[in-house]
Coordinates of C-alpha atoms in Angstrom, one line a residue:
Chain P
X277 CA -4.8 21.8 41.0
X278 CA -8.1 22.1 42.4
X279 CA -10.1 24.6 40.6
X280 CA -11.8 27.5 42.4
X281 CA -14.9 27.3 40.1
X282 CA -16.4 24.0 40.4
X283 CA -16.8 22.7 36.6
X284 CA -19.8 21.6 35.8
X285 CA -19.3 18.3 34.6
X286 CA -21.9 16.0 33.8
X287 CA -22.1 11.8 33.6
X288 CA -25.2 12.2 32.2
X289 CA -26.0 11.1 28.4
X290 CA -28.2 12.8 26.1
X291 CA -29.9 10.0 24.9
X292 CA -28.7 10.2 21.7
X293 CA -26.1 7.7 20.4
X294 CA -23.2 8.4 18.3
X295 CA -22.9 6.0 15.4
X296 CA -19.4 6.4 13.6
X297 CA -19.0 4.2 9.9
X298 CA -16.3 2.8 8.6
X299 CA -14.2 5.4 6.1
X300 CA -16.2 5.3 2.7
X301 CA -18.7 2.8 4.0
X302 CA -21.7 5.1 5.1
X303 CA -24.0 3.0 2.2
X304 CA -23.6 0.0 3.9
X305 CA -23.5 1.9 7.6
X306 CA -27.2 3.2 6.7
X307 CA -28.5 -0.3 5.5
X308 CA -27.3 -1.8 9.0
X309 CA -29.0 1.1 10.7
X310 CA -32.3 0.3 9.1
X311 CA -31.8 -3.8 9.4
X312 CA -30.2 -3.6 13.2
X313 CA -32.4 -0.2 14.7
X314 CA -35.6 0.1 12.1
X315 CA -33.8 4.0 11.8
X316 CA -34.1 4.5 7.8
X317 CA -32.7 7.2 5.8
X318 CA -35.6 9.2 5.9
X319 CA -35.4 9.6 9.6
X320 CA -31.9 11.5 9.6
X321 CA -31.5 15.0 8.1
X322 CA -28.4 15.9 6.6
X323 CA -25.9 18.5 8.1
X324 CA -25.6 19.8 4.6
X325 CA -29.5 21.3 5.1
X326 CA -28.8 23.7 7.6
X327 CA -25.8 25.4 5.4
X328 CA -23.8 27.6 7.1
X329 CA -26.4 28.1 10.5
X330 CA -25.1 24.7 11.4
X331 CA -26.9 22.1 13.4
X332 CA -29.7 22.4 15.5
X333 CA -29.8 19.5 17.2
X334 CA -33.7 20.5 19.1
X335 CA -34.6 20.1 15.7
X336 CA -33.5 16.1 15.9
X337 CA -36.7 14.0 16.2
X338 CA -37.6 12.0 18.8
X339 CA -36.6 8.9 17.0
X340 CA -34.1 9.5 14.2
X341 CA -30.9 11.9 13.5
X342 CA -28.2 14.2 11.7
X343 CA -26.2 12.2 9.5
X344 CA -22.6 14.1 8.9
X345 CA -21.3 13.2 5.8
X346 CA -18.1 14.7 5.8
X347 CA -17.1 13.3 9.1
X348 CA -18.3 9.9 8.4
X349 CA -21.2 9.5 11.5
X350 CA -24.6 10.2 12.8
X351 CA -26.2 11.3 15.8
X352 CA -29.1 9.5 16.2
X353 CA -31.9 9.6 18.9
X354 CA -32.7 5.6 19.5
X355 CA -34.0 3.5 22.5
X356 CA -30.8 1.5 24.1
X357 CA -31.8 -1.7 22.8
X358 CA -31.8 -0.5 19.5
X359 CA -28.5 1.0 19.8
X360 CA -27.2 -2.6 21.7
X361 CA -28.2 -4.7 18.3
X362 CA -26.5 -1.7 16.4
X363 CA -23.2 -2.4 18.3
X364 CA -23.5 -5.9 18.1
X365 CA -22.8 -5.2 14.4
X366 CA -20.2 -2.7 14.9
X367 CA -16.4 -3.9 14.8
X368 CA -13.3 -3.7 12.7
X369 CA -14.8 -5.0 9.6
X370 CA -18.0 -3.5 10.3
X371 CA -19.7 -0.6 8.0
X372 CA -19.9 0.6 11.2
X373 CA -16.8 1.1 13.5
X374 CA -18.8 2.4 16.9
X375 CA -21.6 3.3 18.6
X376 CA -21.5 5.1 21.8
X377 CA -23.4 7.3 23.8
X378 CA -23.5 11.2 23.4
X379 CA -22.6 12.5 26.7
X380 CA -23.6 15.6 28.0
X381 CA -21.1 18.4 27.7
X382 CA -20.7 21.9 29.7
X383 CA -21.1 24.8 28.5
X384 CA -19.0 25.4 25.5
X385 CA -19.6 28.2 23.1
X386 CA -20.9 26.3 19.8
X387 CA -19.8 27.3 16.4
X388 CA -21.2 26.5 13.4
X389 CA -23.3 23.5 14.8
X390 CA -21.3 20.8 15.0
X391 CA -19.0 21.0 17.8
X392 CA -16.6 18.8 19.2
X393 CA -19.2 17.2 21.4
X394 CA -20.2 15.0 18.7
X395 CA -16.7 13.8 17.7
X396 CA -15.7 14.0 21.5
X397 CA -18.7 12.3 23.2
X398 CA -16.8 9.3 22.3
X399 CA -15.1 9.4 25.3
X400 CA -17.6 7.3 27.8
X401 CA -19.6 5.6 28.5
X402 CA -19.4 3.4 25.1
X403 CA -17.9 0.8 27.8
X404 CA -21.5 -0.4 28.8
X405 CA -22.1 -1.0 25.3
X406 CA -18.8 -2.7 24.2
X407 CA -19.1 -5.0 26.9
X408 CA -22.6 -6.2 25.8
X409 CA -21.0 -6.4 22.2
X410 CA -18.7 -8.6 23.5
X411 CA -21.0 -10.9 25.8
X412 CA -19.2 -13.4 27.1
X413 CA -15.8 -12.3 26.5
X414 CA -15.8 -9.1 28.7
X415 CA -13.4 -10.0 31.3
X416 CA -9.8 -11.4 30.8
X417 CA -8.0 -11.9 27.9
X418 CA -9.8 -12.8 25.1
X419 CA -8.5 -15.7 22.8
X420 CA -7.3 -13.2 20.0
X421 CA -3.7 -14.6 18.8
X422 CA -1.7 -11.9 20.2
X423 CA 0.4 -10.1 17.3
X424 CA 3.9 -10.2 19.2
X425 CA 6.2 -7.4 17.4
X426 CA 10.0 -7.1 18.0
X427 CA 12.8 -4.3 17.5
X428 CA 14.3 -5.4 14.5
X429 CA 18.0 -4.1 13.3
X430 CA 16.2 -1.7 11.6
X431 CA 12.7 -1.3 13.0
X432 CA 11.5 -0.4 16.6
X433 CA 8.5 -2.6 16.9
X434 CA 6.2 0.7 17.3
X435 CA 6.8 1.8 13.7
X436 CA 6.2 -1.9 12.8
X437 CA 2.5 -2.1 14.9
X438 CA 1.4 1.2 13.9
X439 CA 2.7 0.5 10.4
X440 CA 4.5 3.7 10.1
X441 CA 7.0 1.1 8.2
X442 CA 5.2 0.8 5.8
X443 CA 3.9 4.3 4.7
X444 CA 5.1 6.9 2.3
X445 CA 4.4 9.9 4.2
X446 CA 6.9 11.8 6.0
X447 CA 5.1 14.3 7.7
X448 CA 6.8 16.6 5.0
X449 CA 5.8 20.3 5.2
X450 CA 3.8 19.4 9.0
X451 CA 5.0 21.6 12.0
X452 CA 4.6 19.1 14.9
X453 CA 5.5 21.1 18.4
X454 CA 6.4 18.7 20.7
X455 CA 6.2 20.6 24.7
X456 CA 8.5 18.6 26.7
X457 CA 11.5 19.0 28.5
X458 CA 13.1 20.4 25.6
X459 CA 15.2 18.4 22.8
X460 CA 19.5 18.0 22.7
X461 CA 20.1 20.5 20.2
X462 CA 23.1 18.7 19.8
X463 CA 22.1 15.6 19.2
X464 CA 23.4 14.0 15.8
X465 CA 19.8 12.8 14.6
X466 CA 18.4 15.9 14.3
X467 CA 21.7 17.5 12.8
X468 CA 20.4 19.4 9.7
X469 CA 16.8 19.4 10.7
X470 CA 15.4 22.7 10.4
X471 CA 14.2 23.1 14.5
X472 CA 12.4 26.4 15.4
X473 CA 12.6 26.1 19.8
X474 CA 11.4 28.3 22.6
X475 CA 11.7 28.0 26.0
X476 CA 8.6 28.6 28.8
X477 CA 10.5 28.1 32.0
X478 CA 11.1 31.3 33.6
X479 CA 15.0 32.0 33.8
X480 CA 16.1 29.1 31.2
X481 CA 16.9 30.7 27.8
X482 CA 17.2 27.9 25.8
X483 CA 15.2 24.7 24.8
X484 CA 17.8 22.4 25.3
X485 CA 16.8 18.8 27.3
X486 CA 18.7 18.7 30.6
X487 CA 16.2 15.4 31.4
X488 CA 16.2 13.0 28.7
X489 CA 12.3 12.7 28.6
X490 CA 11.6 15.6 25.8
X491 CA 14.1 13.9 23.5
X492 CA 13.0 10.8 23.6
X493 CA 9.3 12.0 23.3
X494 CA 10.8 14.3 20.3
X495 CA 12.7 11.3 18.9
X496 CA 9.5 8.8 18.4
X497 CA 7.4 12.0 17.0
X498 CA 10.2 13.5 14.3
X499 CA 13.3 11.3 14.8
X500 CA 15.3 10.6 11.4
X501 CA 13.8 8.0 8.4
X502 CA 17.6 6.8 8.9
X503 CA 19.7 7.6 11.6
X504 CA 23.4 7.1 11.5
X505 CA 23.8 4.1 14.0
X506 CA 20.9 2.1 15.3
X507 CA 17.3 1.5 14.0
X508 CA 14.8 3.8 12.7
X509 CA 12.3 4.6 15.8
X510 CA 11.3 8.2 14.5
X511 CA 7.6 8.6 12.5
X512 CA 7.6 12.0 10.9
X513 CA 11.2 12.2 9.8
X514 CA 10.2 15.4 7.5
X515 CA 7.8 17.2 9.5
X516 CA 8.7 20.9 10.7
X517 CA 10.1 20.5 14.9
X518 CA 8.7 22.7 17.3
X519 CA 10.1 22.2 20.2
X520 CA 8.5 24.4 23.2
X521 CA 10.5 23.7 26.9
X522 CA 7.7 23.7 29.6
X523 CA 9.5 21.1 31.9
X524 CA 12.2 22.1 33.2
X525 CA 15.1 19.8 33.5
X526 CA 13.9 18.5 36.6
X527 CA 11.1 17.4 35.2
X528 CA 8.3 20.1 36.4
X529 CA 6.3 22.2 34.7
X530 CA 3.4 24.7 35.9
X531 CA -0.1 24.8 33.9
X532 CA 0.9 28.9 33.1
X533 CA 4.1 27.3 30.6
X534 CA 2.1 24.5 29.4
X535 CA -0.6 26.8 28.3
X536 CA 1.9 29.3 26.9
X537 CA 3.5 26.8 25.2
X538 CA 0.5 25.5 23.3
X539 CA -0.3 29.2 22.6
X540 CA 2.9 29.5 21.0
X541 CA 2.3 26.2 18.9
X542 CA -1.0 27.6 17.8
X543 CA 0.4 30.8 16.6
X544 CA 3.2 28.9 14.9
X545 CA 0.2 27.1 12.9
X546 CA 1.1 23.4 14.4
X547 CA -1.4 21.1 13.5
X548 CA -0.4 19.0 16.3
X549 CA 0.6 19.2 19.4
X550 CA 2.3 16.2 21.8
X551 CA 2.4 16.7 25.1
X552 CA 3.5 14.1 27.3
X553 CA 2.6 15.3 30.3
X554 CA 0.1 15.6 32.9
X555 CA -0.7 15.6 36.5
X556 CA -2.6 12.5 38.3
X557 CA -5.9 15.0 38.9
X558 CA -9.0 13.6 37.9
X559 CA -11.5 16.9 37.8
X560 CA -11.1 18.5 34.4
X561 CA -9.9 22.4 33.9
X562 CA -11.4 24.6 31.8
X563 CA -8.2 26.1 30.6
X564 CA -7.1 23.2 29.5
X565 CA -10.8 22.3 28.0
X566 CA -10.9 25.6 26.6
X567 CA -7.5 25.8 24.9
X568 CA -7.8 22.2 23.3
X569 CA -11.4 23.6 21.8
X570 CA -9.9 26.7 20.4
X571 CA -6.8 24.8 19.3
X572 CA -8.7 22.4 17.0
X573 CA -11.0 25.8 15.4
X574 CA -7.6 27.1 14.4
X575 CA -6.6 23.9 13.1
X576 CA -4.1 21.9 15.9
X577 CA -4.7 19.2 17.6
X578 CA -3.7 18.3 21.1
X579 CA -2.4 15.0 21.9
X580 CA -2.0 14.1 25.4
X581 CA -0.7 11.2 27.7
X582 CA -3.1 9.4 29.3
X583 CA -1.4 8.8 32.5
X584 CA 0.6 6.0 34.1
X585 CA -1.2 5.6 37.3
X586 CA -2.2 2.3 37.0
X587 CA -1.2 -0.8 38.1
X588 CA -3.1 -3.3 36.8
X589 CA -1.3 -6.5 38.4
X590 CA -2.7 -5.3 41.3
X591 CA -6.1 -4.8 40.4
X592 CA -5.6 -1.0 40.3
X593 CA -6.5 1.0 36.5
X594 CA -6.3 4.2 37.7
X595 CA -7.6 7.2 35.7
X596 CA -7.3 9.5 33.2
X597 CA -5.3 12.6 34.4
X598 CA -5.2 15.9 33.6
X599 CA -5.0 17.6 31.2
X600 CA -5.7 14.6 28.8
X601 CA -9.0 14.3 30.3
X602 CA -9.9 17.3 28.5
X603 CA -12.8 16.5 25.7
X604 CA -11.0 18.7 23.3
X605 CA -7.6 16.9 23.8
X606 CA -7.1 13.6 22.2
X607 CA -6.2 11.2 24.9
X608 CA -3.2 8.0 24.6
X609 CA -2.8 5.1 26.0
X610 CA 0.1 2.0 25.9
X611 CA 0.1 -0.5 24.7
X612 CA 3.3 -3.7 24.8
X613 CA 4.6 -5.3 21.6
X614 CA 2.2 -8.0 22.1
X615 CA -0.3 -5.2 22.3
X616 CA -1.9 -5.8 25.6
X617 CA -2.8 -2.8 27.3
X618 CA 0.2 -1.9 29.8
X619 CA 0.4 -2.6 33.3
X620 CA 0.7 1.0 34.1
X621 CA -1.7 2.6 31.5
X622 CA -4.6 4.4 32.7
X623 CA -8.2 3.7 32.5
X624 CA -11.0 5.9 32.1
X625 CA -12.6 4.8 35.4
X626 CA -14.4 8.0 36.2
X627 CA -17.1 7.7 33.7
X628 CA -17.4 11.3 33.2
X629 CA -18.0 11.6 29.6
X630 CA -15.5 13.0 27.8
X631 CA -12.6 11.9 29.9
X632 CA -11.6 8.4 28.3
X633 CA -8.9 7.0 26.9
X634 CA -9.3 7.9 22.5
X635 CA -6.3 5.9 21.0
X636 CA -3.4 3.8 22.2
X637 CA -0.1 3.9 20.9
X638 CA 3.4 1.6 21.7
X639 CA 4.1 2.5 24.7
X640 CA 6.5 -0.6 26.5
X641 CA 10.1 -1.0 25.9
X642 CA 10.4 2.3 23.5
X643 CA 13.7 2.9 22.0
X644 CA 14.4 6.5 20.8
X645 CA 16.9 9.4 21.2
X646 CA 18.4 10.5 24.4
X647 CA 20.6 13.5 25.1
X648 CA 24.4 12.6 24.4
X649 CA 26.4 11.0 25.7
X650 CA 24.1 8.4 26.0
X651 CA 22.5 9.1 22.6
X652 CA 19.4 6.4 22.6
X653 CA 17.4 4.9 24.9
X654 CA 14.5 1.9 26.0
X655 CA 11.7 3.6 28.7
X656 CA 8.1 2.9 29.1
X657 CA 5.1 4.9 29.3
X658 CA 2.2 6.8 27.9
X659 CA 4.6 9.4 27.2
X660 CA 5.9 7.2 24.7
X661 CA 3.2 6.3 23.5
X662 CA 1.9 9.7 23.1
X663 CA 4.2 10.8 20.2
X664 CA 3.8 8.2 17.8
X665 CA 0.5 9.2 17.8
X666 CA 1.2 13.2 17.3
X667 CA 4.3 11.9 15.0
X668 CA 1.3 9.5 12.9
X669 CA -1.2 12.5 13.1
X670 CA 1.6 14.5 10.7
X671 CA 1.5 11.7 8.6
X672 CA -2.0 12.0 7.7
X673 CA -1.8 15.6 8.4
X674 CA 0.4 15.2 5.2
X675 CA -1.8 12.3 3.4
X676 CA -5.5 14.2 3.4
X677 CA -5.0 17.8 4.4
X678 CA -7.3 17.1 7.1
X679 CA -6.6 19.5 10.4
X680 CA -8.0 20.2 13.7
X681 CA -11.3 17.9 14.3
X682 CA -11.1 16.7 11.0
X683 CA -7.5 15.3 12.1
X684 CA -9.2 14.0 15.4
X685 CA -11.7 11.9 13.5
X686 CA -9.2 10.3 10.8
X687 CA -6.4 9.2 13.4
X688 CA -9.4 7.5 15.5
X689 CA -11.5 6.2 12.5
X690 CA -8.4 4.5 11.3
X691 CA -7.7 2.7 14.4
X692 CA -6.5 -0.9 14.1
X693 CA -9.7 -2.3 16.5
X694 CA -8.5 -4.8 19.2
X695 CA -10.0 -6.8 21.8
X696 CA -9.6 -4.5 24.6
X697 CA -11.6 -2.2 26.2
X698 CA -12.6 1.0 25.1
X699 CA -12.1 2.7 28.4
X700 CA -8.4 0.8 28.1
X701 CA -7.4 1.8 24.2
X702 CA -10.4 4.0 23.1
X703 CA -10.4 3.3 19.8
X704 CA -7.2 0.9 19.0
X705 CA -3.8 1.1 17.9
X706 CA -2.8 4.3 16.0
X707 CA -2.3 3.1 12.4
X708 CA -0.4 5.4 9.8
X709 CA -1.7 6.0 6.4
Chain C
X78 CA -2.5 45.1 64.4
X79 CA -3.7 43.1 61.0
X80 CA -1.8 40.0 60.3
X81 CA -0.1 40.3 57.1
X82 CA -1.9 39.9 53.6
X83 CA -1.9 36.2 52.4
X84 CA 0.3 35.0 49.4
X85 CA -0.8 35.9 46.1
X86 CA -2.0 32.8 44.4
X87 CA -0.9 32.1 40.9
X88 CA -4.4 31.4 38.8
X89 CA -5.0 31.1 35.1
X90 CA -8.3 33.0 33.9
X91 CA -10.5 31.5 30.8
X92 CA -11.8 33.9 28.7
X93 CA -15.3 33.3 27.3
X94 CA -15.8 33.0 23.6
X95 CA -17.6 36.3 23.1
X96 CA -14.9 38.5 24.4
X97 CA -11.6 37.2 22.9
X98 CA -11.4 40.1 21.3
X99 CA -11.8 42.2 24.1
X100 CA -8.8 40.5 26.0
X101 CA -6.8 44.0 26.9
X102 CA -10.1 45.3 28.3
X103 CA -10.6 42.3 30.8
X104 CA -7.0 42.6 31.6
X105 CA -7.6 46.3 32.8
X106 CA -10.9 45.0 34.6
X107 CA -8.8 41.6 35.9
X108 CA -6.1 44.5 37.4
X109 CA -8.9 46.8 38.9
X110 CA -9.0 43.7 41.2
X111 CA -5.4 43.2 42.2
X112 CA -4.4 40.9 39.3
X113 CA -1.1 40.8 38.3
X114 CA -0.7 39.6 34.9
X115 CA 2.2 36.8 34.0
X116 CA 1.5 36.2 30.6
X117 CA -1.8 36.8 28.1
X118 CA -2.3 34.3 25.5
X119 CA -4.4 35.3 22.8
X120 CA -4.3 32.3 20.5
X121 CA -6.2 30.4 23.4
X122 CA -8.0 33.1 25.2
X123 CA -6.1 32.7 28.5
X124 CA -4.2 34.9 31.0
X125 CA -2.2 33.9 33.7
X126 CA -1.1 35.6 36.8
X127 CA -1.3 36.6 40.4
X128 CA -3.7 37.6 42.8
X129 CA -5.1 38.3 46.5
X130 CA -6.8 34.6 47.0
X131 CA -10.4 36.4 48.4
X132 CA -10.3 38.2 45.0
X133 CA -10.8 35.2 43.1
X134 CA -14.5 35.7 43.2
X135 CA -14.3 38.7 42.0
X136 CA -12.8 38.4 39.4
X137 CA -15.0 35.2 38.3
X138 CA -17.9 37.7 38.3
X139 CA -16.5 39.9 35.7
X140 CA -18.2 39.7 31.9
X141 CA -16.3 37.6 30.0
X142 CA -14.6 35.6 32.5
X143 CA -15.4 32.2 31.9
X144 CA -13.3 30.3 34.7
X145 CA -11.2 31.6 37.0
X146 CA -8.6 28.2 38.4
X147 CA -5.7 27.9 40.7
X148 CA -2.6 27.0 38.0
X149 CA -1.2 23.9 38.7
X150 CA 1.5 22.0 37.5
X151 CA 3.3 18.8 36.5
X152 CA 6.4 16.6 37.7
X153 CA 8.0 13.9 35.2
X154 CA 9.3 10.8 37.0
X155 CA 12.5 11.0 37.2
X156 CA 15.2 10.2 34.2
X157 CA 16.2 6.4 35.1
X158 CA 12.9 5.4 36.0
X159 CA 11.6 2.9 34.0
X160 CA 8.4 4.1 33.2
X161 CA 7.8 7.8 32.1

């Protein structure tokens, strides 16, 4: 859809860099600072000073910061070389997991200072300085031994690689809405669930999946801890479904039911929201921008596919599609069981900050649920990957209480880091709590 | 003779922060222009619905409005293809 009021996006940076440390680390995080940038403590004031007025960020000096405690990251004013010898240090076992250039957003309405321009500006240009991290290695597959996972009798390999297998969270007392193609109400591993539906498509009553692709989706997100035949492939087996049908069961969907259905969600009091979904349009909406923003003040969080227009075989890594290239919304990518990044997965190739790739999630070969007969299948995509990332974001919905932006920063700070590049897997691998 | 009036075009309209409370009075100001209204949604501060495609401008210039866009939409691959 091409929007009647150009947007006023910008590739433009503020300057600023975006330093994010390691959960529980920020001790450490500061020392590195001060060895790697020459920025010492006394140089960043504390978001806790400017109470409830938040953040006035013309109030940052010219070299130095705001240093959020509670979300684990600073926003620091520093020449790039400085901010190069910081990212040399950053990595997985890092006090510091990133550092990445604030972009510069539009016009959003700013509430209490800190925004989600300084969790989202994540989103960009951070390839320039990953690649000089990596020096050397930028191109081509690094020689990192490649953890190759398998569907075992029990396990698909995506709860095994995100480690859902191993946690104790259920997603219990979590309403995840999953807007899809609708679920089979029928089907036997979701008998007894508790599953509130609705359905956005003009003249369809019901929310039931005449596709396939919203019951698989709904599956990997909320599927059963143990389903009666075959292996567990489901992540939040006791979250709340919410299951909003704005594809219809030939697969199409306008923006009006997609934006009523995350309405819905956000009156239900979701705190996440999967939508595999999208359209291969590379400008951003502001509906779209504007609901994920609002969404995440009342305490959802949007979780979109990325898109599956590339094809990197032939040299082609598309983009980031719409409306997952909305800052607000958290973006996935997919990832095979050996986790390389998937042929088809999309890149963030137009630099716009804010329109990246955030997370990847298993997204090759994905068993899960399928509308009866047929009962369960194996597809590919970042729509597959996209739910184990809501289904994971109950999980530590459940673990910490943490909601909305709070939610955003935990799924991504907790990342399992890998060799890739950000613009392919933003942060990593979706890891469960 | 006039040719006939062109097909309404289906367009979601972004409220602007400021005015989400005022949602029924933008409506009434959206309709003074021709808009039809589909649906309003209140949790995110958008309404969806129809109107007169030269009127689009209009309606961007009204307080409150914050974007004014064409709705689009989305197609799935098809069920047996292998990638989704």
């Amino acid at each position: 859809m091409d929007p009647i009021t150009p947007i006023q996006a910008s590739t433009e940076t503020t300057g600023r860099f975006i330093v994010t440390f390691s959960e529980g680390a920020q001790s450490q995080a500061l020392t590195s600072l001060k060895k790697c940038a020459g920025i010492t403590k006394s140089q960043l004031m504390n978001s806790a000073d400017f109470r409830e007025s938040g953040v006035d960020m013309a109030q940052i000096p010219a070299t130095g910061g705001v240093l959020f405690e509670h979300l684990g990251l600073a926003v620091i004013a520093m020449e790039s070389p400085a901010a190069g010898a910081v990212a040399q240090e950053a990595g997985e076992n890092s006090a510091i997991v990133a550092v990445e250039p604030e972009g510069i957003m539009y016009a959003l309405h700013e509430e209490k200072g800190l925004s989600l321009e300084y969790l989202r500006g994540f989103k960009d240009a951070a390839v320039g300085l990953y690649e000089k991290a990596e020096q050397g290695g930028a191109e081509g597959e690094l020689a990192e031994i490649a953890a190759a996972f398998s569907d075992s009798a029990s396990l698909t390999w995506g709860l095994e690689a995100t480690r859902v297998s191993l946690s104790r969270f259920t997603g219990r007392g979590i309403r995840v809405a999953v807007l899809d193609t609708g679920l089979d109400l029928q089907h036997p591993d979701f008998a007894g669930r508790a599953i509130t539906s609705r359905s956005f498509i003009p003249g369809v009553a019901s929310a039931q999946d005449g596709q396939g692709h919203g019951t698989h989706c709904t599956g990997t997100a909320l599927g059963p801890r143990t389903p009666a035949q075959g292996r567990r492939y489901g992540v939040a087996s006791g979250a709340e479904v919410f299951i909003g049908k704005v594809l219809s069961d030939q697969g199409s969907g306008a923006d009006m039911g997609i934006l009523a259905g995350m309405d819905w969600a956000i009156a239900n009091q979701c705190p996440l929201i999967s939508m595999s979904l999208g359209a291969d349009v590379t400008t951003t909406s502001t509906a779209y921008e504007t609901a994920g923003q609002r969404a995440l003040s009342a305490g959802t969080l949007i979780v979109a596919a990325a898109g599956n227009n590339a094809r990197r075989s032939s040299g082609a890594f598309g983009f980031v599609g719409r409306p997952a290239n909305s800052r607000s919304i958290m973006a996935v990518g997919a990832l095979d069981s050996s986790l390389r990044v998937a042929n088809f997965s999309a890149r963030d190739t137009v630099r716009s900050a804010g329109t990246a790739v955030d997370i990847a999630g298993p997204g090759v070969a994905v068993y899960s649920s399928w509308p009866l007969p047929v009962r369960n299948n194996v597809i590919s995509g970042t729509s597959m990957a996209t739910p184990h990332v809501a289904g994971i974001g109950a999980l530590w919905a459940e673990a910490t209480g943490a909601r909305g932006a709070m939610l955003y920063q935990r799924l991504i700070s907790n990342a399992r880091s890998l060799s890739r590049p950000v613009a392919d897997i933003g942060r990593g691998l979706v890891q469960a709590p | 003779m006039s040719s006939p009036p062109p097909a309404d075009l289906e367009v979601v309209v972004t409220l602007d922060d400021a005015y989400l409370d005022q949602m029924p009075t933008i409506v009434m100001k959206l309709e003074a222009h021709g808009f039809k209204v589909l649906q309003s949604m209140t949790g995110i501060g958008v309404i969806a619905g129809t109107v007169q495609p030269d009127a689009c401008s209009r309606l961007q210039n009204i307080p409150g409005v914050k974007a004014v866009e064409a709705s689009g939409s989305v197609q799935l691959a098809p069920p047996d293809s292998e990638i989704q």
